[in-house]
Short mmCIF file of C-alpha atoms in Angstrom, two decimals:
data_model
loop_
_atom_site.label_atom_id
_atom_site.label_comp_id
_atom_site.label_asym_id
_atom_site.label_seq_id
_atom_site.Cartn_x
_atom_site.Cartn_y
_atom_site.Cartn_z
CA UNK N 1 95.05 57.47 80.70
CA UNK N 2 95.26 56.02 77.34
CA UNK N 3 94.32 57.79 74.20
CA UNK N 4 91.14 55.63 73.96
CA UNK N 5 90.12 56.53 77.41
CA UNK N 6 90.75 60.14 76.77
CA UNK N 7 88.55 60.01 73.67
CA UNK N 8 85.82 58.25 75.55
CA UNK N 9 85.86 60.67 78.53
CA UNK N 10 85.94 63.84 76.19
CA UNK N 11 82.47 63.20 74.98
CA UNK N 12 79.23 63.77 77.02
CA UNK N 13 76.70 61.03 76.22
CA UNK N 14 73.12 61.66 77.30
CA UNK N 15 69.70 59.79 77.04
CA UNK N 16 68.76 62.21 74.15
CA UNK N 17 71.99 61.45 72.32
CA UNK N 18 71.65 57.71 72.83
CA UNK N 19 68.03 57.98 71.38
CA UNK N 20 69.47 59.66 68.27
CA UNK N 21 72.25 57.09 67.85
CA UNK N 22 69.90 54.05 68.35
CA UNK N 23 67.48 55.36 65.75
CA UNK N 24 70.37 56.14 63.41
CA UNK N 25 71.60 52.56 63.69
CA UNK N 26 68.00 51.33 62.62
CA UNK N 27 66.19 50.51 65.89
CA UNK N 28 62.54 51.31 65.60
CA UNK N 29 59.29 51.44 67.60
CA UNK N 30 57.75 47.98 68.04
CA UNK N 31 60.88 45.85 67.43
CA UNK N 32 61.63 42.82 69.64
CA UNK N 33 65.28 43.60 70.54
CA UNK N 34 67.88 41.52 72.33
CA UNK N 35 70.70 43.62 73.61
CA UNK N 36 74.13 42.65 74.63
CA UNK N 37 76.04 45.74 76.06
CA UNK N 38 79.12 47.20 77.54
CA UNK N 39 78.42 50.32 79.42
CA UNK N 40 82.13 51.33 79.74
CA UNK N 41 82.41 51.33 75.80
CA UNK N 42 79.77 53.74 75.46
CA UNK N 43 81.84 56.52 77.19
CA UNK N 44 80.88 58.92 79.94
CA UNK N 45 77.09 58.60 80.14
CA UNK N 46 74.96 61.08 81.98
CA UNK N 47 72.74 58.78 84.01
CA UNK N 48 74.97 55.79 83.33
CA UNK N 49 72.92 52.42 82.91
CA UNK N 50 69.73 54.00 83.61
CA UNK N 51 69.91 56.40 80.78
CA UNK N 52 70.86 53.60 78.44
CA UNK N 53 67.91 51.40 79.51
CA UNK N 54 65.58 54.35 79.20
CA UNK N 55 66.76 55.24 75.89
CA UNK N 56 66.25 51.81 74.51
CA UNK N 57 62.60 51.74 76.09
CA UNK N 58 61.86 55.17 74.69
CA UNK N 59 62.87 54.15 71.11
CA UNK N 60 61.13 50.74 71.11
CA UNK N 61 58.01 52.08 73.11
CA UNK N 62 55.72 49.59 74.96
CA UNK N 63 54.72 48.29 71.50
CA UNK N 64 58.23 46.74 71.32
CA UNK N 65 60.00 44.19 73.52
CA UNK N 66 63.38 44.70 75.13
CA UNK N 67 65.25 41.66 76.18
CA UNK N 68 68.61 41.23 78.00
CA UNK N 69 70.44 38.14 79.34
CA UNK N 70 70.44 37.93 83.17
CA UNK N 71 72.63 34.91 83.55
CA UNK N 72 73.81 33.62 86.84
CA UNK N 73 76.76 31.36 86.15
CA UNK N 74 77.83 31.17 89.70
CA UNK N 75 74.72 28.98 90.54
CA UNK N 76 76.34 25.97 88.81
CA UNK N 77 78.42 22.83 89.71
CA UNK N 78 81.62 24.19 91.49
CA UNK N 79 83.68 21.22 90.11
CA UNK N 80 83.40 22.97 86.73
CA UNK N 81 84.48 26.49 87.87
CA UNK N 82 87.92 27.61 86.41
CA UNK N 83 88.15 31.39 86.76
CA UNK N 84 89.01 30.83 89.48
CA UNK N 85 88.57 27.33 90.59
CA UNK N 86 87.68 26.41 94.28
CA UNK N 87 89.17 23.60 96.34
CA UNK N 88 87.38 20.24 95.76
CA UNK N 89 86.70 19.89 99.50
CA UNK N 90 84.34 22.91 99.15
CA UNK N 91 82.18 21.46 96.33
CA UNK N 92 79.48 19.67 98.44
CA UNK N 93 79.21 22.47 100.85
CA UNK N 94 78.81 25.08 98.07
CA UNK N 95 75.96 22.82 96.66
CA UNK N 96 74.27 22.67 99.92
CA UNK N 97 74.70 26.32 100.93
CA UNK N 98 74.04 28.05 97.63
CA UNK N 99 70.72 30.01 97.78
CA UNK N 100 68.00 28.75 95.31
CA UNK N 101 67.60 30.79 92.29
CA UNK N 102 64.96 33.47 92.77
CA UNK N 103 64.14 35.59 89.56
CA UNK N 104 63.13 38.53 91.86
CA UNK N 105 66.35 38.75 94.03
CA UNK N 106 69.12 36.74 92.51
CA UNK N 107 71.76 39.04 91.00
CA UNK N 108 73.30 38.51 87.63
CA UNK N 109 76.88 37.37 87.65
CA UNK N 110 79.43 38.86 85.29
CA UNK N 111 76.79 40.25 82.89
CA UNK N 112 77.60 43.94 83.30
CA UNK N 113 75.63 46.84 85.08
CA UNK N 114 73.09 47.50 82.27
CA UNK N 115 71.26 43.99 82.52
CA UNK N 116 71.81 43.84 86.32
CA UNK N 117 69.84 47.18 86.54
CA UNK N 118 67.23 46.19 83.84
CA UNK N 119 66.22 43.11 85.63
CA UNK N 120 64.68 45.19 88.59
CA UNK N 121 63.31 47.96 86.34
CA UNK N 122 59.46 48.57 86.62
CA UNK N 123 57.34 46.11 84.55
CA UNK N 124 60.32 43.79 83.67
CA UNK N 125 59.87 40.08 84.09
CA UNK N 126 62.51 37.40 84.23
CA UNK N 127 62.49 33.83 83.12
CA UNK N 128 62.93 31.02 85.74
CA UNK N 129 66.22 29.38 84.78
CA UNK N 130 68.95 29.10 87.45
CA UNK N 131 71.85 29.90 85.24
CA UNK N 132 70.53 31.24 81.91
CA UNK N 133 67.66 33.56 82.66
CA UNK N 134 66.50 36.50 80.54
CA UNK N 135 64.70 39.65 81.51
CA UNK N 136 62.13 41.35 79.23
CA UNK N 137 60.07 44.45 78.97
CA UNK N 138 57.33 45.57 76.73
CA UNK N 139 54.54 43.93 74.62
CA UNK N 140 55.78 40.42 74.43
CA UNK N 141 57.58 40.17 77.71
CA UNK N 142 55.73 37.24 78.93
CA UNK N 143 55.77 35.25 75.63
CA UNK N 144 59.48 35.59 75.72
CA UNK N 145 60.15 34.62 79.34
CA UNK N 146 57.36 32.15 80.20
CA UNK N 147 58.11 28.32 79.95
CA UNK N 148 61.78 28.56 80.18
CA UNK N 149 62.92 24.90 80.32
CA UNK N 150 65.61 23.64 82.68
CA UNK N 151 67.18 21.23 80.21
CA UNK N 152 69.03 22.86 77.31
CA UNK N 153 68.45 26.37 78.68
CA UNK N 154 69.43 28.26 75.44
CA UNK N 155 67.49 25.82 73.20
CA UNK N 156 63.96 25.34 71.96
CA UNK N 157 62.29 26.12 75.18
CA UNK N 158 64.26 29.30 75.82
CA UNK N 159 63.71 33.07 75.36
CA UNK N 160 66.05 32.84 72.50
CA UNK N 161 63.61 30.56 70.69
CA UNK N 162 60.78 32.90 71.31
CA UNK N 163 62.71 35.91 70.01
CA UNK N 164 63.35 33.88 66.98
CA UNK N 165 59.43 33.30 66.68
CA UNK N 166 58.89 37.03 66.93
CA UNK N 167 61.46 37.68 64.19
CA UNK N 168 63.49 39.84 66.58
CA UNK N 169 66.75 41.53 66.20
CA UNK N 170 70.11 41.48 68.17
CA UNK N 171 72.04 44.61 69.17
CA UNK N 172 75.71 44.23 70.10
CA UNK N 173 76.32 47.46 71.87
CA UNK N 174 79.99 47.75 72.34
CA UNK N 175 80.57 44.02 72.39
CA UNK N 176 81.51 41.37 69.84
CA UNK N 177 79.99 38.05 68.55
CA UNK N 178 81.44 36.03 71.52
CA UNK N 179 78.71 37.81 73.56
CA UNK N 180 75.98 36.99 70.95
CA UNK N 181 74.02 34.37 72.91
CA UNK N 182 71.68 33.73 70.07
CA UNK N 183 74.24 31.64 68.23
CA UNK N 184 73.86 29.11 70.99
CA UNK N 185 70.38 28.37 69.81
CA UNK N 186 71.84 27.16 66.59
CA UNK N 187 74.18 24.83 68.46
CA UNK N 188 71.17 23.49 70.37
CA UNK N 189 69.46 22.81 67.01
CA UNK N 190 72.15 20.62 65.58
CA UNK N 191 70.94 17.14 64.72
CA UNK N 192 73.95 15.64 66.42
CA UNK N 193 74.99 16.97 69.78
CA UNK N 194 76.36 15.69 73.10
CA UNK N 195 74.35 16.30 76.27
CA UNK N 196 76.32 17.04 79.51
CA UNK N 197 75.15 17.20 82.98
CA UNK N 198 74.89 20.49 84.79
CA UNK N 199 73.42 21.42 88.25
CA UNK N 200 72.14 24.35 90.14
CA UNK N 201 70.15 25.29 93.34
CA UNK N 202 66.50 25.67 92.69
CA UNK N 203 63.21 25.67 94.36
CA UNK N 204 61.09 22.60 93.91
CA UNK N 205 57.89 21.78 95.65
CA UNK N 206 58.59 24.50 98.12
CA UNK N 207 62.02 23.38 99.11
CA UNK N 208 65.50 24.17 98.05
CA UNK N 209 67.18 21.32 96.13
CA UNK N 210 70.31 20.83 94.12
CA UNK N 211 68.86 19.82 90.68
CA UNK N 212 70.81 18.17 87.88
CA UNK N 213 69.79 18.78 84.27
CA UNK N 214 71.29 18.67 80.75
CA UNK N 215 73.09 21.32 78.63
CA UNK N 216 75.64 21.11 75.79
CA UNK N 217 79.30 22.14 75.47
CA UNK N 218 79.26 25.57 73.70
CA UNK N 219 81.68 26.73 71.11
CA UNK N 220 81.57 30.51 71.43
CA UNK N 221 85.15 30.70 70.83
CA UNK N 222 84.46 30.53 67.13
CA UNK N 223 81.60 33.00 67.13
CA UNK N 224 83.70 35.93 66.06
CA UNK N 225 84.89 33.97 63.03
CA UNK N 226 81.29 33.01 62.16
CA UNK N 227 80.24 36.61 62.73
CA UNK N 228 82.72 37.94 60.18
CA UNK N 229 81.50 35.44 57.56
CA UNK N 230 77.81 36.27 58.31
CA UNK N 231 78.51 40.00 57.73
CA UNK N 232 79.55 39.04 54.16
CA UNK N 233 76.30 37.57 53.27
CA UNK N 234 73.72 39.49 55.41
CA UNK N 235 72.98 43.02 56.41
CA UNK N 236 74.40 43.97 59.59
CA UNK N 237 73.92 47.64 60.34
CA UNK N 238 77.09 49.11 62.04
CA UNK N 239 77.63 52.38 63.68
CA UNK N 240 78.29 54.07 67.12
CA UNK N 241 76.13 54.42 70.09
CA UNK N 242 77.93 56.85 72.04
CA UNK N 243 81.59 55.85 71.63
CA UNK N 244 80.53 52.14 71.41
CA UNK N 245 81.03 50.40 68.04
CA UNK N 246 77.67 48.52 67.60
CA UNK N 247 76.01 45.99 65.38
CA UNK N 248 72.35 45.44 64.75
CA UNK N 249 71.25 42.32 62.95
CA UNK N 250 68.25 40.04 62.27
CA UNK N 251 68.24 37.24 64.94
CA UNK N 252 66.55 34.68 62.58
CA UNK N 253 69.19 35.18 59.82
CA UNK N 254 71.98 34.87 62.30
CA UNK N 255 70.70 31.69 63.92
CA UNK N 256 69.97 30.08 60.55
CA UNK N 257 73.40 30.92 59.29
CA UNK N 258 75.26 29.70 62.53
CA UNK N 259 73.14 26.51 62.29
CA UNK N 260 74.44 25.80 58.60
CA UNK N 261 77.96 26.77 59.73
CA UNK N 262 77.96 24.11 62.40
CA UNK N 263 76.19 21.59 60.40
CA UNK N 264 78.72 21.88 57.68
CA UNK N 265 81.63 21.81 60.06
CA UNK N 266 80.27 18.55 61.55
CA UNK N 267 79.72 17.00 58.04
CA UNK N 268 83.30 17.95 56.93
CA UNK N 269 84.66 16.00 60.03
CA UNK N 270 82.90 12.93 59.15
#
Protein backbone atom coordinates (compact mmCIF):
# COMPACT_ATOMS: atom_id res chain seq x y z
CA UNK A 1 0.00 0.00 0.00
CA UNK A 2 1.36 3.43 -0.97
CA UNK A 3 1.51 6.36 1.44
CA UNK A 4 -1.35 8.03 -0.44
CA UNK A 5 -3.50 4.89 -0.15
CA UNK A 6 -2.72 4.68 3.57
CA UNK A 7 -3.75 8.32 4.05
CA UNK A 8 -7.03 7.76 2.20
CA UNK A 9 -7.91 4.60 4.12
CA UNK A 10 -7.07 6.12 7.50
CA UNK A 11 -9.95 8.61 7.47
CA UNK A 12 -13.61 7.69 7.80
CA UNK A 13 -15.77 9.70 5.38
CA UNK A 14 -19.51 9.76 6.04
CA UNK A 15 -22.55 11.41 4.50
CA UNK A 16 -22.50 13.94 7.33
CA UNK A 17 -18.84 14.83 6.79
CA UNK A 18 -19.43 15.06 3.03
CA UNK A 19 -22.29 17.50 3.62
CA UNK A 20 -19.98 19.65 5.76
CA UNK A 21 -17.24 19.53 3.13
CA UNK A 22 -19.61 20.40 0.28
CA UNK A 23 -20.96 23.41 2.16
CA UNK A 24 -17.46 24.58 3.10
CA UNK A 25 -16.51 24.51 -0.56
CA UNK A 26 -19.44 26.79 -1.36
CA UNK A 27 -22.22 24.54 -2.60
CA UNK A 28 -25.59 25.90 -1.54
CA UNK A 29 -29.28 25.11 -1.53
CA UNK A 30 -30.95 25.85 -4.86
CA UNK A 31 -27.87 25.67 -7.08
CA UNK A 32 -27.77 23.97 -10.45
CA UNK A 33 -24.69 21.78 -10.17
CA UNK A 34 -22.95 19.58 -12.73
CA UNK A 35 -20.74 17.04 -10.94
CA UNK A 36 -17.76 15.09 -12.28
CA UNK A 37 -16.43 12.70 -9.66
CA UNK A 38 -14.03 9.96 -8.61
CA UNK A 39 -15.24 7.92 -5.66
CA UNK A 40 -11.82 6.37 -5.06
CA UNK A 41 -10.25 9.79 -4.53
CA UNK A 42 -12.70 10.65 -1.74
CA UNK A 43 -11.37 7.93 0.51
CA UNK A 44 -13.14 5.27 2.55
CA UNK A 45 -16.75 6.39 2.35
CA UNK A 46 -19.34 4.86 4.65
CA UNK A 47 -22.15 4.12 2.20
CA UNK A 48 -19.88 4.55 -0.85
CA UNK A 49 -21.48 6.22 -3.88
CA UNK A 50 -24.96 6.27 -2.32
CA UNK A 51 -23.69 8.46 0.51
CA UNK A 52 -22.02 10.81 -1.98
CA UNK A 53 -25.20 11.21 -4.03
CA UNK A 54 -27.41 11.68 -0.98
CA UNK A 55 -25.01 14.27 0.45
CA UNK A 56 -25.15 16.27 -2.78
CA UNK A 57 -28.95 16.06 -2.83
CA UNK A 58 -29.30 17.13 0.79
CA UNK A 59 -27.09 20.18 0.29
CA UNK A 60 -28.81 21.28 -2.93
CA UNK A 61 -32.32 20.27 -1.77
CA UNK A 62 -35.09 19.78 -4.31
CA UNK A 63 -34.94 23.54 -4.97
CA UNK A 64 -31.63 22.86 -6.70
CA UNK A 65 -30.72 20.65 -9.63
CA UNK A 66 -28.07 17.93 -9.59
CA UNK A 67 -26.67 16.82 -12.96
CA UNK A 68 -24.14 14.13 -13.88
CA UNK A 69 -22.82 12.87 -17.22
CA UNK A 70 -24.04 9.34 -17.99
CA UNK A 71 -22.21 8.80 -21.26
CA UNK A 72 -22.18 5.53 -23.19
CA UNK A 73 -19.17 5.68 -25.46
CA UNK A 74 -19.39 2.00 -26.26
CA UNK A 75 -22.52 2.65 -28.37
CA UNK A 76 -20.43 4.15 -31.14
CA UNK A 77 -18.81 3.29 -34.45
CA UNK A 78 -16.45 0.37 -33.70
CA UNK A 79 -14.11 1.48 -36.48
CA UNK A 80 -13.14 4.38 -34.20
CA UNK A 81 -12.37 2.30 -31.10
CA UNK A 82 -8.78 2.43 -29.91
CA UNK A 83 -8.61 1.34 -26.25
CA UNK A 84 -8.80 -1.46 -27.24
CA UNK A 85 -9.54 -1.67 -30.98
CA UNK A 86 -11.56 -4.58 -32.33
CA UNK A 87 -10.97 -6.55 -35.57
CA UNK A 88 -12.39 -4.87 -38.66
CA UNK A 89 -14.31 -8.02 -39.54
CA UNK A 90 -16.38 -7.47 -36.38
CA UNK A 91 -17.50 -3.93 -37.19
CA UNK A 92 -20.70 -4.61 -39.12
CA UNK A 93 -21.80 -7.33 -36.70
CA UNK A 94 -21.31 -4.97 -33.76
CA UNK A 95 -23.46 -2.34 -35.47
CA UNK A 96 -26.22 -4.86 -36.09
CA UNK A 97 -26.11 -6.51 -32.67
CA UNK A 98 -25.55 -3.53 -30.34
CA UNK A 99 -28.76 -2.94 -28.31
CA UNK A 100 -30.42 0.41 -28.96
CA UNK A 101 -29.79 3.08 -26.35
CA UNK A 102 -32.50 3.11 -23.70
CA UNK A 103 -32.20 5.82 -21.04
CA UNK A 104 -33.89 3.56 -18.50
CA UNK A 105 -31.59 0.56 -18.76
CA UNK A 106 -28.42 1.33 -20.74
CA UNK A 107 -25.49 1.45 -18.29
CA UNK A 108 -22.87 4.17 -18.38
CA UNK A 109 -19.49 3.29 -19.85
CA UNK A 110 -16.28 4.18 -18.00
CA UNK A 111 -17.99 7.04 -16.14
CA UNK A 112 -17.45 5.76 -12.60
CA UNK A 113 -19.76 4.31 -9.99
CA UNK A 114 -21.27 7.63 -8.82
CA UNK A 115 -23.04 8.55 -12.08
CA UNK A 116 -23.81 4.90 -12.77
CA UNK A 117 -25.72 4.72 -9.48
CA UNK A 118 -27.21 8.20 -9.82
CA UNK A 119 -28.93 7.45 -13.16
CA UNK A 120 -31.26 4.94 -11.46
CA UNK A 121 -31.94 6.95 -8.28
CA UNK A 122 -35.59 7.85 -7.53
CA UNK A 123 -36.87 10.92 -9.40
CA UNK A 124 -33.82 11.10 -11.66
CA UNK A 125 -34.39 11.58 -15.39
CA UNK A 126 -31.92 10.99 -18.21
CA UNK A 127 -31.55 12.67 -21.58
CA UNK A 128 -32.02 10.61 -24.73
CA UNK A 129 -28.65 10.71 -26.47
CA UNK A 130 -27.03 7.38 -27.40
CA UNK A 131 -23.49 8.35 -26.38
CA UNK A 132 -23.61 11.68 -24.50
CA UNK A 133 -26.59 11.49 -22.14
CA UNK A 134 -26.86 13.32 -18.82
CA UNK A 135 -28.96 12.48 -15.77
CA UNK A 136 -30.60 15.11 -13.59
CA UNK A 137 -32.55 15.43 -10.35
CA UNK A 138 -34.29 18.38 -8.77
CA UNK A 139 -36.19 21.49 -9.77
CA UNK A 140 -34.95 21.92 -13.35
CA UNK A 141 -34.30 18.28 -14.24
CA UNK A 142 -36.64 18.24 -17.24
CA UNK A 143 -35.43 21.60 -18.55
CA UNK A 144 -31.87 20.24 -18.46
CA UNK A 145 -32.52 16.86 -20.06
CA UNK A 146 -35.41 17.39 -22.50
CA UNK A 147 -34.68 18.01 -26.16
CA UNK A 148 -31.14 16.62 -26.22
CA UNK A 149 -30.27 16.79 -29.92
CA UNK A 150 -28.59 13.91 -31.72
CA UNK A 151 -26.24 16.07 -33.78
CA UNK A 152 -23.49 17.89 -31.87
CA UNK A 153 -24.50 16.21 -28.63
CA UNK A 154 -22.51 18.58 -26.40
CA UNK A 155 -23.61 21.70 -28.25
CA UNK A 156 -26.54 24.11 -28.21
CA UNK A 157 -29.22 21.43 -27.88
CA UNK A 158 -27.52 19.64 -24.99
CA UNK A 159 -27.89 19.64 -21.21
CA UNK A 160 -24.63 21.62 -21.07
CA UNK A 161 -26.27 24.55 -22.82
CA UNK A 162 -29.27 24.36 -20.49
CA UNK A 163 -26.99 24.42 -17.44
CA UNK A 164 -25.39 27.51 -19.02
CA UNK A 165 -28.86 29.09 -19.34
CA UNK A 166 -29.50 28.37 -15.65
CA UNK A 167 -26.19 29.99 -14.62
CA UNK A 168 -25.13 26.70 -13.09
CA UNK A 169 -21.88 25.60 -11.48
CA UNK A 170 -19.41 22.78 -12.08
CA UNK A 171 -17.92 20.62 -9.33
CA UNK A 172 -14.75 18.66 -10.11
CA UNK A 173 -14.79 16.19 -7.23
CA UNK A 174 -11.40 14.50 -7.25
CA UNK A 175 -10.92 14.90 -11.02
CA UNK A 176 -9.20 17.49 -13.19
CA UNK A 177 -10.19 19.65 -16.15
CA UNK A 178 -9.85 16.83 -18.66
CA UNK A 179 -13.14 15.58 -17.17
CA UNK A 180 -14.75 19.02 -17.41
CA UNK A 181 -17.33 18.33 -20.13
CA UNK A 182 -18.68 21.89 -20.15
CA UNK A 183 -15.57 23.02 -22.00
CA UNK A 184 -16.78 21.04 -25.02
CA UNK A 185 -19.74 23.42 -25.28
CA UNK A 186 -17.22 26.17 -26.00
CA UNK A 187 -15.76 24.04 -28.80
CA UNK A 188 -19.20 23.59 -30.37
CA UNK A 189 -19.76 27.37 -30.25
CA UNK A 190 -16.70 28.15 -32.37
CA UNK A 191 -17.57 29.96 -35.63
CA UNK A 192 -15.29 27.61 -37.57
CA UNK A 193 -15.46 23.90 -36.81
CA UNK A 194 -15.27 20.65 -38.72
CA UNK A 195 -18.16 18.25 -38.36
CA UNK A 196 -17.35 14.54 -38.38
CA UNK A 197 -19.65 11.54 -38.74
CA UNK A 198 -20.59 9.36 -35.79
CA UNK A 199 -23.03 6.50 -35.40
CA UNK A 200 -24.99 4.69 -32.71
CA UNK A 201 -27.76 2.16 -32.22
CA UNK A 202 -31.04 3.93 -31.40
CA UNK A 203 -34.78 3.34 -31.51
CA UNK A 204 -36.50 5.11 -34.39
CA UNK A 205 -40.20 4.68 -35.28
CA UNK A 206 -40.39 1.65 -33.00
CA UNK A 207 -37.44 -0.19 -34.55
CA UNK A 208 -33.75 -0.43 -33.76
CA UNK A 209 -31.55 1.26 -36.35
CA UNK A 210 -27.92 2.24 -36.74
CA UNK A 211 -28.16 6.01 -37.01
CA UNK A 212 -25.47 8.32 -38.33
CA UNK A 213 -25.17 11.87 -37.03
CA UNK A 214 -22.55 14.59 -36.63
CA UNK A 215 -20.16 15.55 -33.88
CA UNK A 216 -16.81 17.37 -33.78
CA UNK A 217 -13.26 16.37 -32.91
CA UNK A 218 -12.71 17.32 -29.28
CA UNK A 219 -9.51 18.73 -27.81
CA UNK A 220 -9.75 17.78 -24.13
CA UNK A 221 -6.00 17.13 -24.08
CA UNK A 222 -5.53 20.91 -23.62
CA UNK A 223 -8.27 21.35 -21.00
CA UNK A 224 -5.85 21.20 -18.04
CA UNK A 225 -3.75 23.96 -19.60
CA UNK A 226 -6.86 26.07 -20.17
CA UNK A 227 -8.03 25.37 -16.61
CA UNK A 228 -4.77 26.67 -15.10
CA UNK A 229 -5.12 29.91 -17.04
CA UNK A 230 -8.81 30.19 -16.18
CA UNK A 231 -7.98 29.99 -12.46
CA UNK A 232 -5.68 33.02 -12.79
CA UNK A 233 -8.59 35.20 -13.94
CA UNK A 234 -11.70 33.81 -12.28
CA UNK A 235 -12.72 32.58 -8.86
CA UNK A 236 -12.43 28.81 -8.55
CA UNK A 237 -13.16 27.60 -5.04
CA UNK A 238 -10.76 24.85 -4.02
CA UNK A 239 -10.81 22.45 -1.10
CA UNK A 240 -11.19 18.86 -0.05
CA UNK A 241 -14.31 16.73 -0.10
CA UNK A 242 -13.24 13.80 1.99
CA UNK A 243 -9.70 13.22 0.72
CA UNK A 244 -10.52 14.40 -2.81
CA UNK A 245 -9.06 17.72 -3.95
CA UNK A 246 -12.00 19.49 -5.55
CA UNK A 247 -12.84 22.63 -7.53
CA UNK A 248 -16.10 24.57 -7.76
CA UNK A 249 -16.58 27.08 -10.57
CA UNK A 250 -19.14 29.08 -12.48
CA UNK A 251 -20.00 27.19 -15.67
CA UNK A 252 -20.80 30.26 -17.77
CA UNK A 253 -17.46 31.88 -16.91
CA UNK A 254 -15.67 28.65 -17.77
CA UNK A 255 -17.46 28.16 -21.10
CA UNK A 256 -16.99 31.79 -22.14
CA UNK A 257 -13.29 31.74 -21.24
CA UNK A 258 -12.73 28.45 -23.09
CA UNK A 259 -14.58 29.85 -26.10
CA UNK A 260 -12.24 32.84 -26.23
CA UNK A 261 -9.20 30.59 -25.76
CA UNK A 262 -10.06 28.43 -28.77
CA UNK A 263 -11.12 31.45 -30.84
CA UNK A 264 -7.79 33.18 -30.19
CA UNK A 265 -5.94 29.94 -30.90
CA UNK A 266 -7.71 29.60 -34.24
CA UNK A 267 -7.01 33.24 -35.15
CA UNK A 268 -3.31 32.91 -34.31
CA UNK A 269 -2.99 29.96 -36.72
CA UNK A 270 -4.36 31.93 -39.65
